[in-house]
CSV table of C-alpha atoms in Angstrom, one decimal:
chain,number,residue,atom,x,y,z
A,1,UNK,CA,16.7,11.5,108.6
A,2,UNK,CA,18.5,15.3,108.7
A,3,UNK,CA,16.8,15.7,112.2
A,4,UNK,CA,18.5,12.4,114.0
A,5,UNK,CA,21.8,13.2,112.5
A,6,UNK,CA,21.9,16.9,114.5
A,7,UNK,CA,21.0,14.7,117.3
A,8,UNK,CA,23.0,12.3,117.0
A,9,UNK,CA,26.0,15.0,116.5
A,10,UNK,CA,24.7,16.9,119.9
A,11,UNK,CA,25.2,13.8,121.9
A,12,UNK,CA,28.3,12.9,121.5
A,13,UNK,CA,29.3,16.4,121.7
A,14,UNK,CA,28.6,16.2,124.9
A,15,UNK,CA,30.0,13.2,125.1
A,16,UNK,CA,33.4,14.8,123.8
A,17,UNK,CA,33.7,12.0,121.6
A,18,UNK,CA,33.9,15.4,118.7
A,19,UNK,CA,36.5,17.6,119.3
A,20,UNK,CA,36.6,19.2,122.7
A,21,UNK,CA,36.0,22.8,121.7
A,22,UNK,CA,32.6,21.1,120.4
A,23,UNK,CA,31.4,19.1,123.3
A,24,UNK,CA,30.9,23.1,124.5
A,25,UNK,CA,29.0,24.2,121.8
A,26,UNK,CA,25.9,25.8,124.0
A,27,UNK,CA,23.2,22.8,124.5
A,28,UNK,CA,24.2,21.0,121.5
A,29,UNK,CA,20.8,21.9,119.6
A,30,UNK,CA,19.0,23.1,117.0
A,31,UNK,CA,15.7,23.9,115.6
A,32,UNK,CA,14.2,20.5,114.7
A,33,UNK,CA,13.1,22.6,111.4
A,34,UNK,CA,16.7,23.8,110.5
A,35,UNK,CA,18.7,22.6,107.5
A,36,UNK,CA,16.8,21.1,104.2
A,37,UNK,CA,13.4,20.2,104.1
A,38,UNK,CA,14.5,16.9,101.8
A,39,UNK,CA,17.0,16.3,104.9
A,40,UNK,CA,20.0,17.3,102.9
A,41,UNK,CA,23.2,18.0,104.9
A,42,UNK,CA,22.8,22.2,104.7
A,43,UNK,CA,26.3,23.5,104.5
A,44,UNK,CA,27.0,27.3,104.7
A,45,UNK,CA,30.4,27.6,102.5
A,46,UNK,CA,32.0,31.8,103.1
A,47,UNK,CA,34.4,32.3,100.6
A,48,UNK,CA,37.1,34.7,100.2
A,49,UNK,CA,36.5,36.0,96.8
A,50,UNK,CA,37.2,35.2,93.1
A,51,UNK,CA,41.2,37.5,93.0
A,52,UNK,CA,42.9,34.6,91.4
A,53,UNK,CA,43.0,31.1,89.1
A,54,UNK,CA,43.3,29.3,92.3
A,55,UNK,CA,40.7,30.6,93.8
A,56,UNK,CA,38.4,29.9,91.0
A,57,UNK,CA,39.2,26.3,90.8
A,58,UNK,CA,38.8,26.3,95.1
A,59,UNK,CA,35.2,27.7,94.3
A,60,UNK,CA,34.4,25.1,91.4
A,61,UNK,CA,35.7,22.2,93.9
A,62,UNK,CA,33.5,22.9,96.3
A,63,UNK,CA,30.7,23.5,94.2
A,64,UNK,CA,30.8,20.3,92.5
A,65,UNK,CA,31.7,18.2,95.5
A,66,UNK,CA,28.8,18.9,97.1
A,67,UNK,CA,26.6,18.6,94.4
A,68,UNK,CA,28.0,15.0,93.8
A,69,UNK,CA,28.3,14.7,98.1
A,70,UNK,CA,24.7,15.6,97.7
A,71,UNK,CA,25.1,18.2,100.3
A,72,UNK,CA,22.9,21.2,100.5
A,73,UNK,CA,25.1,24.1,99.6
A,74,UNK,CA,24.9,27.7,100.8
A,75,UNK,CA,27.4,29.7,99.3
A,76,UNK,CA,28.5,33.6,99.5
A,77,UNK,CA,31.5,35.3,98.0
A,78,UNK,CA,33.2,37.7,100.5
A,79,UNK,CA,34.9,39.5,97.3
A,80,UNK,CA,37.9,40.0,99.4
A,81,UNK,CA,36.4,41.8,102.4
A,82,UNK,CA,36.4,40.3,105.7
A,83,UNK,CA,32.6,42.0,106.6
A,84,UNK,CA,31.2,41.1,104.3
A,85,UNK,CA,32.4,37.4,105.1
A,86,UNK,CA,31.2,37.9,108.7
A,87,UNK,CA,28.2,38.8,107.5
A,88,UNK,CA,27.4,35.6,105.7
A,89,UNK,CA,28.7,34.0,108.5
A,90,UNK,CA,26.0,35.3,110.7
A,91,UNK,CA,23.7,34.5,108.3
A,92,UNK,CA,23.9,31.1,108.2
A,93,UNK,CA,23.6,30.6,112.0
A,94,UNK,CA,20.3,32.7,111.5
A,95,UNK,CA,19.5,30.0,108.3
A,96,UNK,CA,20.4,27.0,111.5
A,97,UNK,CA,22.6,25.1,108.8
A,98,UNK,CA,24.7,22.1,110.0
A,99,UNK,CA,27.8,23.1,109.1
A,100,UNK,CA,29.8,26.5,108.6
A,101,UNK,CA,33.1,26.4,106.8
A,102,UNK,CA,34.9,29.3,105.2
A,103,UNK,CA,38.4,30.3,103.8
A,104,UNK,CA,39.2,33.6,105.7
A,105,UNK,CA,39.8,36.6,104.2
A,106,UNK,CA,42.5,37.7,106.8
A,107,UNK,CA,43.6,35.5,110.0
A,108,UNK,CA,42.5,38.2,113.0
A,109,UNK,CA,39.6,39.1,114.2
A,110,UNK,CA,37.1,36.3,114.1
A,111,UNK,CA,36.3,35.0,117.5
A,112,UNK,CA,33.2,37.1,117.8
A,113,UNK,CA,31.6,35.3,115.1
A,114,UNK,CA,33.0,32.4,116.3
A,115,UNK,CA,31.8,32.4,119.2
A,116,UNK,CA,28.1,33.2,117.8
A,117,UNK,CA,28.6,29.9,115.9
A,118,UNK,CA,29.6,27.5,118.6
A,119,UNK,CA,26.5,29.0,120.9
A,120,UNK,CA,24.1,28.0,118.0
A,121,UNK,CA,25.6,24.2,118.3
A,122,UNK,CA,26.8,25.0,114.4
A,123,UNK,CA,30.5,23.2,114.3
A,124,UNK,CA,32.8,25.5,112.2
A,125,UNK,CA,35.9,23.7,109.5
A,126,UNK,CA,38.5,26.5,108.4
A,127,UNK,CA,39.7,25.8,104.6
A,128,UNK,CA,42.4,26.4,103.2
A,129,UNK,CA,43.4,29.5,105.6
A,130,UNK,CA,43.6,29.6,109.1
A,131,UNK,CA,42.7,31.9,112.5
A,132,UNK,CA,44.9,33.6,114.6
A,133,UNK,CA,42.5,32.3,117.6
A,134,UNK,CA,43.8,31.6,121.1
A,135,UNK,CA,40.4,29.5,121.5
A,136,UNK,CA,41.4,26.6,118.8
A,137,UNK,CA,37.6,25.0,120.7
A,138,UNK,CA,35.7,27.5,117.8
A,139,UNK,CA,36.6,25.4,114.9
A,140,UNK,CA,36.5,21.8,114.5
A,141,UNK,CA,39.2,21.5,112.1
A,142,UNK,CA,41.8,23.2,109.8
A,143,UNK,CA,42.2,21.5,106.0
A,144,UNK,CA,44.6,23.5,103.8
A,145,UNK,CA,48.0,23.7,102.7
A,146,UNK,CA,51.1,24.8,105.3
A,147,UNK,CA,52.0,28.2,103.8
A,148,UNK,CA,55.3,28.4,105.4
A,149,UNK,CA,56.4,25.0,104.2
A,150,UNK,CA,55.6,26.4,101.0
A,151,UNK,CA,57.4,29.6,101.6
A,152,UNK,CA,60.5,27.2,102.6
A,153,UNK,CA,60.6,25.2,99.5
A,154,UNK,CA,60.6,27.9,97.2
A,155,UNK,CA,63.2,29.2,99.3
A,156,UNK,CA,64.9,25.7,98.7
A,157,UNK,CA,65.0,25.5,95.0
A,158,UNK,CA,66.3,29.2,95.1
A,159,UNK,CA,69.2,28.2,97.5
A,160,UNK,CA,70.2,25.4,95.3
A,161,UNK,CA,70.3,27.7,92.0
A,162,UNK,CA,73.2,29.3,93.8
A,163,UNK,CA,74.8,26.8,96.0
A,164,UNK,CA,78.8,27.5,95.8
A,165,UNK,CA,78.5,30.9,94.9
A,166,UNK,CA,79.5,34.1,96.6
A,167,UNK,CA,77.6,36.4,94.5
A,168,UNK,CA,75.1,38.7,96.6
A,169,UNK,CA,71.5,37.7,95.0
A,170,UNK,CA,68.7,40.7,94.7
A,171,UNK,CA,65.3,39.5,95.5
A,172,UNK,CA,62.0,41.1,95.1
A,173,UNK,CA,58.9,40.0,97.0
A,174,UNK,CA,55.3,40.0,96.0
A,175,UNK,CA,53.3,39.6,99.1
A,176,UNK,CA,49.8,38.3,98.8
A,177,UNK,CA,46.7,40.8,100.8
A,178,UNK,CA,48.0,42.0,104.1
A,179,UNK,CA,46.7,39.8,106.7
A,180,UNK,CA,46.2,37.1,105.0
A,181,UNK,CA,47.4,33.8,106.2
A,182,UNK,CA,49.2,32.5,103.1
A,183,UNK,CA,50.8,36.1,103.1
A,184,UNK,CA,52.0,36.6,106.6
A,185,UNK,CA,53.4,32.3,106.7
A,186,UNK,CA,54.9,32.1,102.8
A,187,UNK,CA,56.7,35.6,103.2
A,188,UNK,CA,57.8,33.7,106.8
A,189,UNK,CA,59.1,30.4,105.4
A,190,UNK,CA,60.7,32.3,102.8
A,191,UNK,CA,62.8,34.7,105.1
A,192,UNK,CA,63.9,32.6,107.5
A,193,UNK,CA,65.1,29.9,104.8
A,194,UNK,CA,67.1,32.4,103.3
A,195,UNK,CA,68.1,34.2,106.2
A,196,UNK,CA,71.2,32.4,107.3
A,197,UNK,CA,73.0,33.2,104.1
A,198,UNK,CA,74.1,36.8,103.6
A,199,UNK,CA,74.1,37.1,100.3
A,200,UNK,CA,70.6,36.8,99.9
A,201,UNK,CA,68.9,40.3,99.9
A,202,UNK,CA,65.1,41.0,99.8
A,203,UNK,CA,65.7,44.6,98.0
A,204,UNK,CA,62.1,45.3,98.0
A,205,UNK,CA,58.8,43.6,99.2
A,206,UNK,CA,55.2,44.8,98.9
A,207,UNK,CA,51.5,43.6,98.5
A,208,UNK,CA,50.4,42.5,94.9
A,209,UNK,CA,46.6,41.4,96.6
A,210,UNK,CA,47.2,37.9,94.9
A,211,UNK,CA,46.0,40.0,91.7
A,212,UNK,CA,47.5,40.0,87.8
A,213,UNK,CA,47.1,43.6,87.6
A,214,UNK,CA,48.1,45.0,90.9
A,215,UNK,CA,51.4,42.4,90.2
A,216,UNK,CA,52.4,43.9,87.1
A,217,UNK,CA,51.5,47.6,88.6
A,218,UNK,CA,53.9,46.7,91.9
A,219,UNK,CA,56.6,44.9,89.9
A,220,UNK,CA,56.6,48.2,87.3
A,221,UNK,CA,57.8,49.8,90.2
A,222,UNK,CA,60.1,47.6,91.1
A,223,UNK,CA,61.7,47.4,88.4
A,224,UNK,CA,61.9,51.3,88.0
A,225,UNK,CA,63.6,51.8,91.3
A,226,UNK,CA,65.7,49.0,91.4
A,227,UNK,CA,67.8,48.0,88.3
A,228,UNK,CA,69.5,45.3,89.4
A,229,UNK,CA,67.0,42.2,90.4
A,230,UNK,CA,68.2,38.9,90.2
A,231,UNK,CA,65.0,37.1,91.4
A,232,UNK,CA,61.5,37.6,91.9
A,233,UNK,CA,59.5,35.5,94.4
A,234,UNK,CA,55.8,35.8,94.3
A,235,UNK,CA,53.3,34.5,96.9
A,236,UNK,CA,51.4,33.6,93.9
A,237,UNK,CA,50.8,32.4,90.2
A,238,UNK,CA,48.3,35.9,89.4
A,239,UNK,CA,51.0,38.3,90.7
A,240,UNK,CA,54.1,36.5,88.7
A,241,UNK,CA,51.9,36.4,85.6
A,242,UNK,CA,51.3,39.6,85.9
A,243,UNK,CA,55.1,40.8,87.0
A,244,UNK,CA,55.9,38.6,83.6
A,245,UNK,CA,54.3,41.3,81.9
A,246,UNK,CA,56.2,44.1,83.4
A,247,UNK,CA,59.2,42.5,83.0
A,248,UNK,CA,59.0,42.2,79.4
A,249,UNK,CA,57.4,45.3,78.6
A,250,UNK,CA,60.9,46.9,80.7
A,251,UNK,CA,62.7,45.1,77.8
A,252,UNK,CA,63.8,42.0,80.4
A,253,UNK,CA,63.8,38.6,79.9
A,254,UNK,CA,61.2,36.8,82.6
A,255,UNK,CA,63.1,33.5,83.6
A,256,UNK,CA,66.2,33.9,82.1
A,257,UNK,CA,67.5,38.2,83.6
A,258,UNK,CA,65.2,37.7,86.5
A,259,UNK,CA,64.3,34.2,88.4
A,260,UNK,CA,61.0,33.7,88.7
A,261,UNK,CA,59.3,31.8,91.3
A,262,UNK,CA,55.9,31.3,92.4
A,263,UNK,CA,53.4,29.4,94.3
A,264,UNK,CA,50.2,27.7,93.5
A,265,UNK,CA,50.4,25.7,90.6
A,266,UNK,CA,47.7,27.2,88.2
A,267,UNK,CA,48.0,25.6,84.5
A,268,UNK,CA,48.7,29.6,83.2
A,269,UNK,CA,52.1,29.3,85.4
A,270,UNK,CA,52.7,25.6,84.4
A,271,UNK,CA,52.2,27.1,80.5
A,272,UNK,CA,54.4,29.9,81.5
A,273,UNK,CA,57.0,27.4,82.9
A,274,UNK,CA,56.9,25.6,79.8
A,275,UNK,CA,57.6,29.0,77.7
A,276,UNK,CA,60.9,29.7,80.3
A,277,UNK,CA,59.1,32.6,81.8
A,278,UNK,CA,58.7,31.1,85.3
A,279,UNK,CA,61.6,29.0,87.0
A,280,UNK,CA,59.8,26.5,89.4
A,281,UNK,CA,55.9,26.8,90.8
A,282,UNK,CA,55.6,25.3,94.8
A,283,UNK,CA,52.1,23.8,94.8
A,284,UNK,CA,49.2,24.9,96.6
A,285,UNK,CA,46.1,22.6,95.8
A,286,UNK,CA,43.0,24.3,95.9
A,287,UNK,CA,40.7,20.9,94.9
A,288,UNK,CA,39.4,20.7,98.7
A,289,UNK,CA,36.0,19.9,98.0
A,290,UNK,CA,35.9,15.9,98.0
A,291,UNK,CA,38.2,16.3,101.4
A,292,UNK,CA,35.6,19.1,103.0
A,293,UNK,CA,32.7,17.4,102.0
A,294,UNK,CA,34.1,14.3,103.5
A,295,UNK,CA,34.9,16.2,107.2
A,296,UNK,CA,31.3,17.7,106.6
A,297,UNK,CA,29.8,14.2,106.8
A,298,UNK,CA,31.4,13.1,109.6
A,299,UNK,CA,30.8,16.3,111.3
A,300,UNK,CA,26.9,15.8,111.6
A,301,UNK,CA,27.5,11.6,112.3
A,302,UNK,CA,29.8,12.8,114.9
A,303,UNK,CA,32.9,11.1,114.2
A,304,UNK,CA,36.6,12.7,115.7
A,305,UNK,CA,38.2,14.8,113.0
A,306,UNK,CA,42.1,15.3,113.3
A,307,UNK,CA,42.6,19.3,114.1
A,308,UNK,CA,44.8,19.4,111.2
A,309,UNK,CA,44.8,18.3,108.1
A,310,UNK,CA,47.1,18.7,105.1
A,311,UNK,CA,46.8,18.5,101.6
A,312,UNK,CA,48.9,16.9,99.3
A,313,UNK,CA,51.4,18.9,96.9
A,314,UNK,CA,54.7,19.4,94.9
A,315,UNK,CA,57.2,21.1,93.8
A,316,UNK,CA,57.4,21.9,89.9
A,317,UNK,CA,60.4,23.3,87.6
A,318,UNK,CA,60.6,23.8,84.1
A,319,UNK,CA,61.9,20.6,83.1
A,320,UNK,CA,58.7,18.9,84.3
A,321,UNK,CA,56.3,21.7,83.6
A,322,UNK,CA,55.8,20.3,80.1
A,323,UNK,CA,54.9,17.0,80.8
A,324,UNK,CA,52.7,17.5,83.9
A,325,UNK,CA,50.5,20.6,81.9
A,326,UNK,CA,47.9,18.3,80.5
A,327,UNK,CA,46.9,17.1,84.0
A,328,UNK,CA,46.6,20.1,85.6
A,329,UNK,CA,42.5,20.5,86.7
A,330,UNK,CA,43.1,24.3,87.4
């Protein structure tokens, strides 16, 4: 029954047998009439928007997963602003679901809500970005990708291109939405990977919003103030599709006159790997939903949940792009 399994998760709450930000979630109940009336799981699922392949494929993940899970799904898309994600945050502790997990739109200001959650016994899961909380108690876990690791392998492969040369290297940066967490850590990872050789220069660096068009409008620019880029590292697939386009239309080769590297993994950038256009794409997997609806079930039995956990993921070049396009789900 849906009723025993809140029960069931408010005892050993208080029990701290959950995590022990939980075990302080107000009295540990709920409404005996919350949740679905054919005792479905109910899970309230805020995401960040629809700016990019990879989110897309996060969204259809989810979706499916708890269809087949045969979870209750509650779903609202934020379209990139962080009230509007508050907002359907709220709204599901008004709806008493079981479970709240969202993907935030930037990593600040969120204990409020938060807070609102863990009084209403609701346990929170963070996916695929995470809070710049003191309080770690307000969520139960954090599944996604670590952006600066990311950040650090592109720098890697870029290191490696050059490795015995004294040549200074020009880089341009595409930085995904201010605030946001894969922003702020991949731009991170990247820096300080590169940092401790001197020939490495980041001429320029601004925001593409993980977006095609605002990509190829910010590389434009780049390109018309700064003749001379060797590389161009993206924060993601969308913004170096889009630079691609720039590039060429400024009468450059993409891949060959300017380095391209990206992150994600979308099957556009594997295609564009395949054509020479982009040098090497650092994974990011956005197929969560088996995973979350997995942590969602053991959330309402009440079973410990590691704080972190990490997805799996690669590292792609040309020379492999070919043969692992056909696979890619996204």
């Amino acid at each position: 029954m849906h009723v025993s399994r809140r029960k069931i998760f408010a005892v050993v709450a208080a029990a701290g047998l959950v995590t022990s930000g939980l075990a302080a979630c107000g009295d540990g109940t709920k409404d005996d009439a919350a949740g679905g009336d054919d005792g479905k799981i109910v899970l309230g699922f805020a995401q960040v928007g629809a700016e990019s392949g990879w989110r897309t494929a996060n969204t259809k993940s989810i979706q499916d997963s708890a269809k087949a899970a045969g979870i209750e799904l509650q779903f609202s898309d934020a379209q990139q602003k962080q009230e509007n994600q508050i907002k359907a945050i709220r709204g599901y502790i008004q709806q008493k679901v079981d479970v709240i997990a969202f993907s935030p739109v930037v990593n600040t200001g969120w204990d409020p809500v938060l807070k609102e959650a863990k009084a209403a016994g609701i346990p929170v899961i963070l996916t695929d970005r995470a809070v710049d909380s003191t309080d770690t108690s307000l969520y139960v876990t954090f599944i996604g990708s670590d952006f600066i690791v990311e950040g650090q392998r592109a720098a890697d492969w870029l290191l490696k291109q050059y490795e015995g040369k004294n040549e200074q290297v020009n880089i341009v940066e595409l930085q995904g939405s201010p605030g946001a967490a894969p922003a702020i850590d991949r731009k991170k990872g990247f820096g300080d990977a590169i940092a401790a050789n001197p020939n490495f220069k980041i001429i320029a660096s601004q925001t593409g919003e993980f977006t095609r068009a605002k990509g190829k409008e910010v590389m434009t620019a780049f390109l018309q103030s700064n003749p001379d880029i060797d590389v161009l590292y993206a924060h993601n697939d969308d913004m170096a599709l889009g630079a691609i386009q720039a590039i060429e239309e400024a009468g450059k080769k993409p891949g060959v006159d300017i380095k391209i590297i990206s992150i994600d993994g979308v099957k556009d950038a594997f295609q564009a790997m395949v054509d020479g256009k982009i040098n090497v794409v650092v994974e990011c997997n956005p197929l969560l939903g088996p995973q979350l609806m997995e942590l969602v079930q053991k959330v309402t039995k009440g079973e410990t949940i590691e704080k972190r956990i990490l997805t799996e993921e690669g590292v792609f070049t040309q020379d492999q792009a070919a043969a692992a396009l056909p696979t890619r789900e996204y």
